[in-house]
Coordinates of C-alpha atoms in Angstrom, one line a residue:
X24 CA 69.2 110.1 -2.7
X25 CA 68.4 106.4 -2.5
X26 CA 65.9 105.0 0.0
X27 CA 68.8 103.2 1.7
X28 CA 70.8 106.4 2.2
X29 CA 67.7 108.2 3.4
X30 CA 67.0 105.5 5.9
X31 CA 70.6 105.5 7.2
X32 CA 70.5 109.3 7.5
X33 CA 67.2 109.1 9.5
X34 CA 68.5 106.4 11.8
X35 CA 71.7 108.5 12.4
X36 CA 69.5 111.4 13.4
X37 CA 67.6 109.2 15.9
X38 CA 70.9 107.9 17.4
X39 CA 72.1 111.4 17.7
X40 CA 68.9 112.4 19.5
X41 CA 69.2 109.5 22.0
X42 CA 72.8 110.4 22.6
X43 CA 71.9 113.9 23.5
X44 CA 69.2 112.7 25.8
X45 CA 71.7 110.4 27.5
X46 CA 74.2 113.2 28.0
X47 CA 71.5 115.3 29.6
X48 CA 70.7 112.6 31.9
X49 CA 67.2 112.5 30.4
X50 CA 67.1 109.2 28.6
X51 CA 63.6 107.7 28.2
X52 CA 63.7 104.4 30.1
X53 CA 60.0 103.6 29.8
X54 CA 59.2 101.5 26.7
X55 CA 55.7 103.0 26.6
X56 CA 57.1 106.5 26.1
X57 CA 59.6 105.3 23.7
X58 CA 56.9 103.5 21.7
X59 CA 54.8 106.6 21.5
X60 CA 57.7 108.6 20.2
X61 CA 58.6 106.2 17.5
X62 CA 55.0 105.5 16.5
X63 CA 54.1 109.1 16.0
X64 CA 57.3 109.7 14.2
X65 CA 56.4 106.8 11.9
X66 CA 53.0 108.4 11.2
X67 CA 54.7 111.7 10.6
X68 CA 57.2 110.2 8.2
X69 CA 54.4 108.5 6.3
X70 CA 52.4 111.7 6.0
X71 CA 55.4 113.2 4.3
X72 CA 55.6 110.3 2.0
X73 CA 58.9 109.1 3.5
X74 CA 57.6 105.5 3.3
X75 CA 60.9 103.6 3.8
X76 CA 61.6 105.5 7.0
X77 CA 58.0 105.1 8.2
X78 CA 58.1 101.4 7.5
X79 CA 61.3 100.8 9.4
X80 CA 60.0 102.8 12.4
X81 CA 56.8 100.7 12.4
X82 CA 58.8 97.5 12.4
X83 CA 60.7 98.8 15.4
X84 CA 57.4 99.8 17.1
X85 CA 56.1 96.3 16.6
X86 CA 59.1 94.9 18.4
X87 CA 58.6 97.4 21.3
X88 CA 54.9 96.6 21.6
X89 CA 53.8 93.4 19.7
X90 CA 50.3 93.8 21.1
X91 CA 49.6 97.2 19.4
X92 CA 46.7 96.9 17.0
X93 CA 47.5 100.4 15.7
X94 CA 50.9 99.3 14.6
X95 CA 49.6 96.2 12.9
X96 CA 47.0 98.3 11.1
X97 CA 49.6 100.7 9.8
X98 CA 52.1 98.0 8.9
X99 CA 49.4 96.1 6.9
X100 CA 49.0 99.1 4.7
X101 CA 52.7 99.1 3.8
X102 CA 52.7 95.4 3.1
X103 CA 49.7 95.9 0.8
X104 CA 51.8 98.5 -1.1
X105 CA 54.6 96.1 -1.3
X106 CA 52.4 93.5 -2.8
X107 CA 52.7 91.0 0.0
X108 CA 49.9 88.4 -0.3
X109 CA 50.0 87.0 3.2
X110 CA 51.1 89.5 5.9
X111 CA 48.3 92.1 5.4
X112 CA 45.6 89.6 6.3
X113 CA 47.6 88.2 9.2
X114 CA 48.3 91.6 10.7
X115 CA 44.8 92.9 10.2
X116 CA 43.3 89.8 11.8
X117 CA 45.5 90.4 14.8
X118 CA 44.4 94.0 14.9
X119 CA 40.7 93.2 15.0
X120 CA 41.2 90.5 17.6
X121 CA 42.9 93.0 19.9
X122 CA 40.4 95.8 19.2
X123 CA 37.2 94.2 18.0
X124 CA 35.2 97.5 18.4
X125 CA 37.4 99.4 15.9
X126 CA 35.4 99.6 12.7
X127 CA 38.3 100.7 10.5
X128 CA 40.4 97.7 11.3
X129 CA 37.5 95.4 10.3
X130 CA 36.8 97.5 7.2
X131 CA 40.3 97.4 6.0
X132 CA 40.5 93.6 6.6
X133 CA 37.4 92.9 4.6
X134 CA 38.3 95.4 1.9
X135 CA 41.8 93.8 1.6
X136 CA 40.3 90.3 0.9
X137 CA 37.8 91.8 -1.5
X138 CA 40.6 93.6 -3.5
X139 CA 42.6 90.4 -3.8
X140 CA 39.4 88.5 -4.9
X141 CA 39.4 86.2 -1.9
X142 CA 35.6 86.5 -1.6
X143 CA 35.1 83.7 0.8
X144 CA 37.4 85.4 3.4
X145 CA 35.9 88.8 2.6
X146 CA 32.3 87.6 3.0
X147 CA 33.2 86.0 6.3
X148 CA 34.7 89.2 7.6
X149 CA 31.8 91.3 6.5
X150 CA 29.3 88.9 8.0
X151 CA 31.2 89.3 11.3
X152 CA 31.2 93.0 10.9
X153 CA 27.4 93.0 10.3
X154 CA 26.9 91.1 13.5
X155 CA 29.3 93.4 15.4
X156 CA 27.9 96.6 13.9
X157 CA 24.3 95.6 13.1
X158 CA 23.0 99.1 12.2
X159 CA 25.6 100.1 9.7
X160 CA 24.1 100.1 6.2
X161 CA 27.5 100.5 4.5
X162 CA 28.6 97.1 5.9
X163 CA 25.5 95.4 4.6
X164 CA 25.8 97.1 1.3
X165 CA 29.4 95.9 1.0
X166 CA 28.3 92.4 2.0
X167 CA 25.6 92.4 -0.7
X168 CA 28.1 93.5 -3.3
X169 CA 30.5 90.8 -2.3
X170 CA 27.8 88.1 -2.6
X171 CA 27.1 89.5 -6.1
X172 CA 30.8 89.4 -7.0
X173 CA 30.9 85.8 -5.8
X174 CA 27.8 84.9 -7.8
X175 CA 25.8 84.1 -4.7
X176 CA 22.8 86.2 -5.8
X177 CA 20.2 84.6 -3.4
X178 CA 22.4 85.5 -0.5
X179 CA 22.7 89.0 -1.9
X180 CA 18.9 89.3 -2.0
X181 CA 18.8 88.1 1.6
X182 CA 21.2 90.9 2.7
X183 CA 19.1 93.4 0.7
X184 CA 16.1 92.3 2.8
X185 CA 18.1 93.1 5.9
X186 CA 19.0 96.5 4.6
X187 CA 15.4 97.4 3.8
X188 CA 14.3 96.3 7.3
X189 CA 16.7 98.9 8.7
X190 CA 16.3 101.7 6.1
X191 CA 13.1 101.0 4.3
X192 CA 12.6 100.7 0.5
X193 CA 14.2 103.2 -1.8
X194 CA 15.0 103.5 -5.5
X195 CA 18.6 102.7 -4.9
X196 CA 17.7 99.3 -3.3
X197 CA 15.0 98.7 -5.9
X198 CA 17.6 99.1 -8.7
X199 CA 20.0 96.8 -6.8
X200 CA 17.2 94.1 -6.3
X201 CA 16.4 94.4 -10.0
X202 CA 20.1 93.9 -10.9
X203 CA 20.4 90.8 -8.8
X204 CA 17.4 89.2 -10.4
X205 CA 18.9 90.1 -13.8
X206 CA 22.2 88.5 -12.9
X207 CA 20.2 85.4 -11.9
X208 CA 18.5 85.5 -15.4
X209 CA 15.2 85.6 -13.5
X210 CA 13.6 88.2 -15.8
X211 CA 10.0 87.6 -14.5
X212 CA 11.1 88.5 -11.0
X213 CA 13.1 91.5 -12.3
X214 CA 10.0 92.8 -14.1
X215 CA 7.9 92.5 -10.9
X216 CA 10.5 94.6 -9.0
X217 CA 10.3 97.4 -11.6
X218 CA 6.6 97.2 -12.4
X219 CA 5.5 100.2 -10.4
X220 CA 8.0 102.4 -12.3
X221 CA 8.4 100.2 -15.4
X222 CA 8.3 103.1 -18.0
X223 CA 11.1 105.0 -16.2
X224 CA 13.2 101.8 -15.7
X225 CA 12.9 100.6 -19.3
X226 CA 13.6 104.1 -20.7
X227 CA 16.5 104.7 -18.5
X228 CA 18.2 101.3 -19.0
X229 CA 17.5 101.3 -22.7
X230 CA 19.6 104.4 -23.0
X231 CA 22.6 102.8 -21.3
X232 CA 22.6 99.4 -22.9
X233 CA 26.2 98.4 -23.8
X234 CA 26.2 94.7 -24.5
X235 CA 24.2 92.1 -26.4
X236 CA 23.3 90.5 -23.1
X237 CA 21.9 93.7 -21.7
X238 CA 20.0 94.3 -24.9
X239 CA 18.3 90.9 -24.7
X240 CA 17.4 91.7 -21.1
X241 CA 15.7 94.9 -22.2
X242 CA 13.9 93.2 -25.0
X243 CA 12.6 90.6 -22.6
X244 CA 11.4 93.2 -20.2
X245 CA 9.8 95.2 -23.0
X246 CA 7.8 92.2 -24.2
X247 CA 6.5 91.5 -20.7
X248 CA 5.7 95.2 -20.2
X249 CA 3.6 95.6 -23.3
X250 CA 1.6 92.5 -22.5
X251 CA 1.0 93.8 -19.0
X252 CA 0.1 97.4 -20.0
X253 CA -0.8 97.5 -23.7
X254 CA -2.3 101.0 -23.4
X255 CA 1.1 102.5 -22.5
X256 CA 2.5 103.7 -25.8
X257 CA 5.9 104.5 -24.4
X258 CA 6.4 100.8 -23.6
X259 CA 5.6 99.9 -27.2
X260 CA 8.1 102.5 -28.4
X261 CA 10.9 101.1 -26.2
X262 CA 9.9 97.6 -27.3
X263 CA 10.4 98.7 -30.9
X264 CA 13.6 100.5 -30.2
X265 CA 15.0 97.3 -28.5
X266 CA 14.1 95.3 -31.6
X267 CA 15.8 97.8 -33.9
X268 CA 19.0 97.7 -31.8
X269 CA 18.9 93.9 -32.1
X270 CA 18.6 94.1 -35.9
X271 CA 15.1 92.7 -35.9
X272 CA 13.5 95.2 -38.3
X273 CA 10.3 93.3 -39.0
X274 CA 9.8 92.7 -35.3
X275 CA 10.3 96.4 -34.7
X276 CA 7.6 97.3 -37.3
X277 CA 5.3 94.7 -35.7
X278 CA 5.9 96.3 -32.2
X279 CA 5.2 99.7 -33.6
X280 CA 2.0 98.4 -35.2
X281 CA 0.9 96.9 -31.9
X282 CA 1.5 100.3 -30.3
X283 CA -0.4 102.2 -33.0
X284 CA -3.4 99.8 -32.7
X285 CA -3.7 100.9 -29.0
X286 CA -3.9 104.6 -29.8
X287 CA -7.2 106.1 -28.7
X288 CA -8.5 109.5 -27.4
X289 CA -6.8 108.9 -24.0
X290 CA -3.4 108.2 -25.5
X291 CA -0.4 110.5 -24.8
X292 CA 0.0 112.4 -28.1
X293 CA 3.8 112.8 -27.7
X294 CA 4.2 109.0 -27.3
X295 CA 1.9 108.4 -30.3
X296 CA 4.1 110.8 -32.3
X297 CA 7.3 108.9 -31.3
X298 CA 5.9 105.7 -32.6
X299 CA 5.1 107.1 -36.0
X300 CA 8.4 108.9 -36.2
X301 CA 10.3 105.7 -35.4
X302 CA 8.3 103.9 -38.1
X303 CA 9.2 106.7 -40.5
X304 CA 12.9 106.3 -39.6
X305 CA 12.8 102.6 -40.2
X306 CA 11.1 102.9 -43.5
X307 CA 13.7 105.5 -44.6
X308 CA 16.4 102.9 -44.0
X309 CA 14.4 100.6 -46.2
X310 CA 14.0 103.4 -48.8
X311 CA 10.2 103.1 -48.7
X312 CA 9.6 106.8 -49.2
X313 CA 5.8 106.8 -49.4
X314 CA 5.7 105.1 -46.0
X315 CA 8.2 107.5 -44.7
X316 CA 6.1 110.6 -45.7
X317 CA 2.9 109.0 -44.4
X318 CA 4.6 108.1 -41.0
X319 CA 6.1 111.6 -40.5
X320 CA 2.9 113.3 -41.4
X321 CA 1.0 111.3 -38.9
X322 CA 3.7 111.9 -36.3
X323 CA 3.3 115.7 -36.8
X324 CA -0.4 115.5 -36.6
X325 CA 0.0 114.2 -33.0
X326 CA 2.9 116.5 -32.2
X327 CA 3.3 119.5 -34.5
X328 CA 6.1 120.9 -32.3
X329 CA 8.4 118.0 -33.0
X330 CA 11.2 119.9 -34.8
X331 CA 13.3 116.9 -35.6
X332 CA 10.6 115.1 -37.4
X333 CA 9.5 118.3 -39.2
X334 CA 13.2 118.9 -40.3
X335 CA 13.5 115.3 -41.6
X336 CA 10.3 115.5 -43.5
X337 CA 11.2 118.8 -45.0
X338 CA 14.7 117.6 -46.0
X339 CA 13.4 114.4 -47.7
X340 CA 10.8 116.5 -49.6
X341 CA 13.6 118.7 -50.9
X342 CA 15.6 115.7 -52.0
X343 CA 12.6 114.5 -54.0
X344 CA 12.0 118.1 -55.2
X345 CA 8.4 117.9 -54.2
X346 CA 6.1 120.2 -52.1
X347 CA 9.0 122.6 -51.7
X348 CA 6.8 125.4 -50.4
X349 CA 5.5 123.1 -47.7
X350 CA 9.0 121.9 -47.0
X351 CA 10.3 125.5 -46.7
X352 CA 7.5 126.5 -44.3
X353 CA 8.2 123.6 -42.0
X354 CA 11.9 124.1 -42.1
X355 CA 11.6 127.9 -41.5
X356 CA 9.6 127.1 -38.3
X357 CA 12.4 124.9 -37.0
X358 CA 15.1 127.5 -37.4
X359 CA 12.9 130.2 -35.9
X360 CA 12.6 128.1 -32.8
X361 CA 16.2 126.8 -32.8
X362 CA 18.3 129.4 -34.7
X363 CA 21.6 127.9 -33.8
X364 CA 20.8 124.3 -34.8
X365 CA 23.3 123.5 -37.6
X366 CA 21.2 120.5 -38.9
X367 CA 18.0 122.7 -39.2
X368 CA 20.0 125.5 -40.9
X369 CA 21.5 123.1 -43.3
X370 CA 18.1 121.8 -44.3
X371 CA 16.6 125.2 -44.8
X372 CA 19.7 126.2 -46.9
X373 CA 19.2 123.2 -49.0
X374 CA 15.6 123.8 -49.6
X375 CA 16.4 127.3 -50.7
X376 CA 19.1 125.9 -53.0
X377 CA 16.6 123.4 -54.5
X378 CA 14.3 126.4 -55.2
X379 CA 17.2 128.2 -57.0
X380 CA 17.5 130.9 -54.3
X381 CA 21.3 130.6 -54.1
X382 CA 22.1 133.9 -52.4
X383 CA 19.7 133.2 -49.6
X384 CA 20.9 129.7 -49.4
X385 CA 24.5 130.9 -48.9
X386 CA 23.6 133.0 -45.9
X387 CA 22.0 130.0 -44.1
X388 CA 24.6 127.4 -45.1
X389 CA 27.4 129.7 -43.7
X390 CA 25.5 129.9 -40.5
X391 CA 25.2 126.1 -40.4
X392 CA 28.9 125.8 -40.8
X393 CA 29.5 128.2 -38.0
X394 CA 27.1 126.5 -35.7
X395 CA 28.4 123.0 -36.1
X396 CA 29.6 121.3 -32.9
X397 CA 31.5 118.7 -34.9
X398 CA 32.0 119.3 -38.7
X399 CA 29.6 117.3 -40.9
X400 CA 30.5 116.0 -44.3
X401 CA 27.0 116.7 -45.6
X402 CA 27.0 120.3 -44.4
X403 CA 30.4 120.9 -45.9
X404 CA 29.4 119.4 -49.2
X405 CA 26.2 121.5 -49.3
X406 CA 28.3 124.5 -48.5
X407 CA 30.5 123.7 -51.5
X408 CA 27.5 123.2 -53.8
X409 CA 25.9 126.4 -52.7
X410 CA 29.1 128.4 -53.1
X411 CA 29.6 127.0 -56.6
X412 CA 26.1 128.1 -57.6
X413 CA 27.0 131.6 -56.3
X414 CA 30.1 131.7 -58.5
X415 CA 32.6 130.9 -55.7
X416 CA 34.5 128.1 -57.3
X417 CA 37.6 128.2 -55.0
X418 CA 35.4 128.2 -51.9
X419 CA 33.3 125.3 -53.4
X420 CA 36.5 123.2 -53.9
X421 CA 37.6 124.0 -50.4
X422 CA 34.4 122.8 -48.8
X423 CA 34.2 119.7 -51.1
X424 CA 37.7 118.8 -50.0
X425 CA 36.6 119.2 -46.4
X426 CA 33.7 116.9 -47.0
X427 CA 36.1 114.2 -48.4
X428 CA 38.4 114.5 -45.3
X429 CA 35.3 114.0 -43.2
X430 CA 34.6 110.7 -45.1
X431 CA 31.7 111.9 -47.1
X432 CA 29.5 109.1 -48.5
X433 CA 28.4 111.2 -51.5
X434 CA 28.6 109.3 -54.8
X435 CA 29.5 112.5 -56.7
X436 CA 31.9 114.4 -54.4
X437 CA 35.1 113.2 -56.0
X438 CA 33.8 114.0 -59.5
X439 CA 32.8 117.5 -58.3
X440 CA 36.4 118.0 -57.3
X441 CA 37.9 116.6 -60.5
X442 CA 35.5 118.4 -62.8
X443 CA 35.4 121.5 -60.6
X444 CA 31.6 121.9 -60.9
X445 CA 28.4 121.0 -59.2
X446 CA 26.8 117.6 -60.0
X447 CA 23.5 116.3 -58.9
X448 CA 23.7 113.4 -56.4
X449 CA 22.8 110.0 -57.9
X450 CA 19.6 108.6 -56.5

């Protein structure tokens, strides 16, 4: 049924209702009672999503009582849905003029201008709201956001001062103040804001960086932080991480070196370990294996319980076929502590494989395959290799094909499939 037919049918029902009232000698003569009836019927129709009927009834209500703020408020919402660019603002302004103490009329008026990006009008409304409802934090918060959207950051900071006078300082407002200074590109002031909690701030924001601009902000903050607190190894770590993300490998190694030079008997051992682990990771990308081994060994001397570093060191040793007994011992400890970790199971299986212990290796690589959250090309290739050395050629081919489908970067995987045999990876 079209909206036109629905509207006609509804109007017919209303006419029939009035006719019955007339016949009974009970016609409503008072416009106030008539208005109430039609208004509540409009609200009822709207609640049932009969929007065309509700809209027509509201228009009629507006004719019956042109001074009704409630009708103007309701009509404005329908005009917003219709995409009208003028009437919502006009109607809502009339509503707040007639009922200036109604918060919701003000709120919708300011929100409407904000949604259509008329920030000057929205700011003016919110400033009037703040004067009319001086203790409402939500109004001031909205006003601050509007100033930020409009690029008027100093005014946003001024509103934030008003908020903190009412509510006191909090982490929420500290983050907002920090953000406003960052938007202003005033990194020195932004750093002063976060200085009491600088490690938490930098660690938290480093984890959510999503643009080059944000990365540069973090790098600038880190550089200020390590100068301000050189004894804080965590700040050196995040400084190095930010340089790595920016592609500045030499700067990252220098940042790590600065951190390491500040290690003493009072240093946090976990933070010291993270610096050495990161150095080892960087050297691995540069294929400087002696430096990799040295870095990981030092990391484990500070934090022997770092399973990820122990796993990496064990795996690299197995790839180089050196110190395999030591590699096996380290790797076994990781799977004892995390028996469902597919990466650690894969490493342990590969060490056993390198030692020629193929049957034992098969048990652990099968567990690794089962424990994967997302299939790994390396694990699938290793599973194929280990199956081949156990005489399971068909299974080996199956897993090698799986590795290819997972975009394996192995230089020998295609030849393994073609030749149907295990081949050593090229160095």
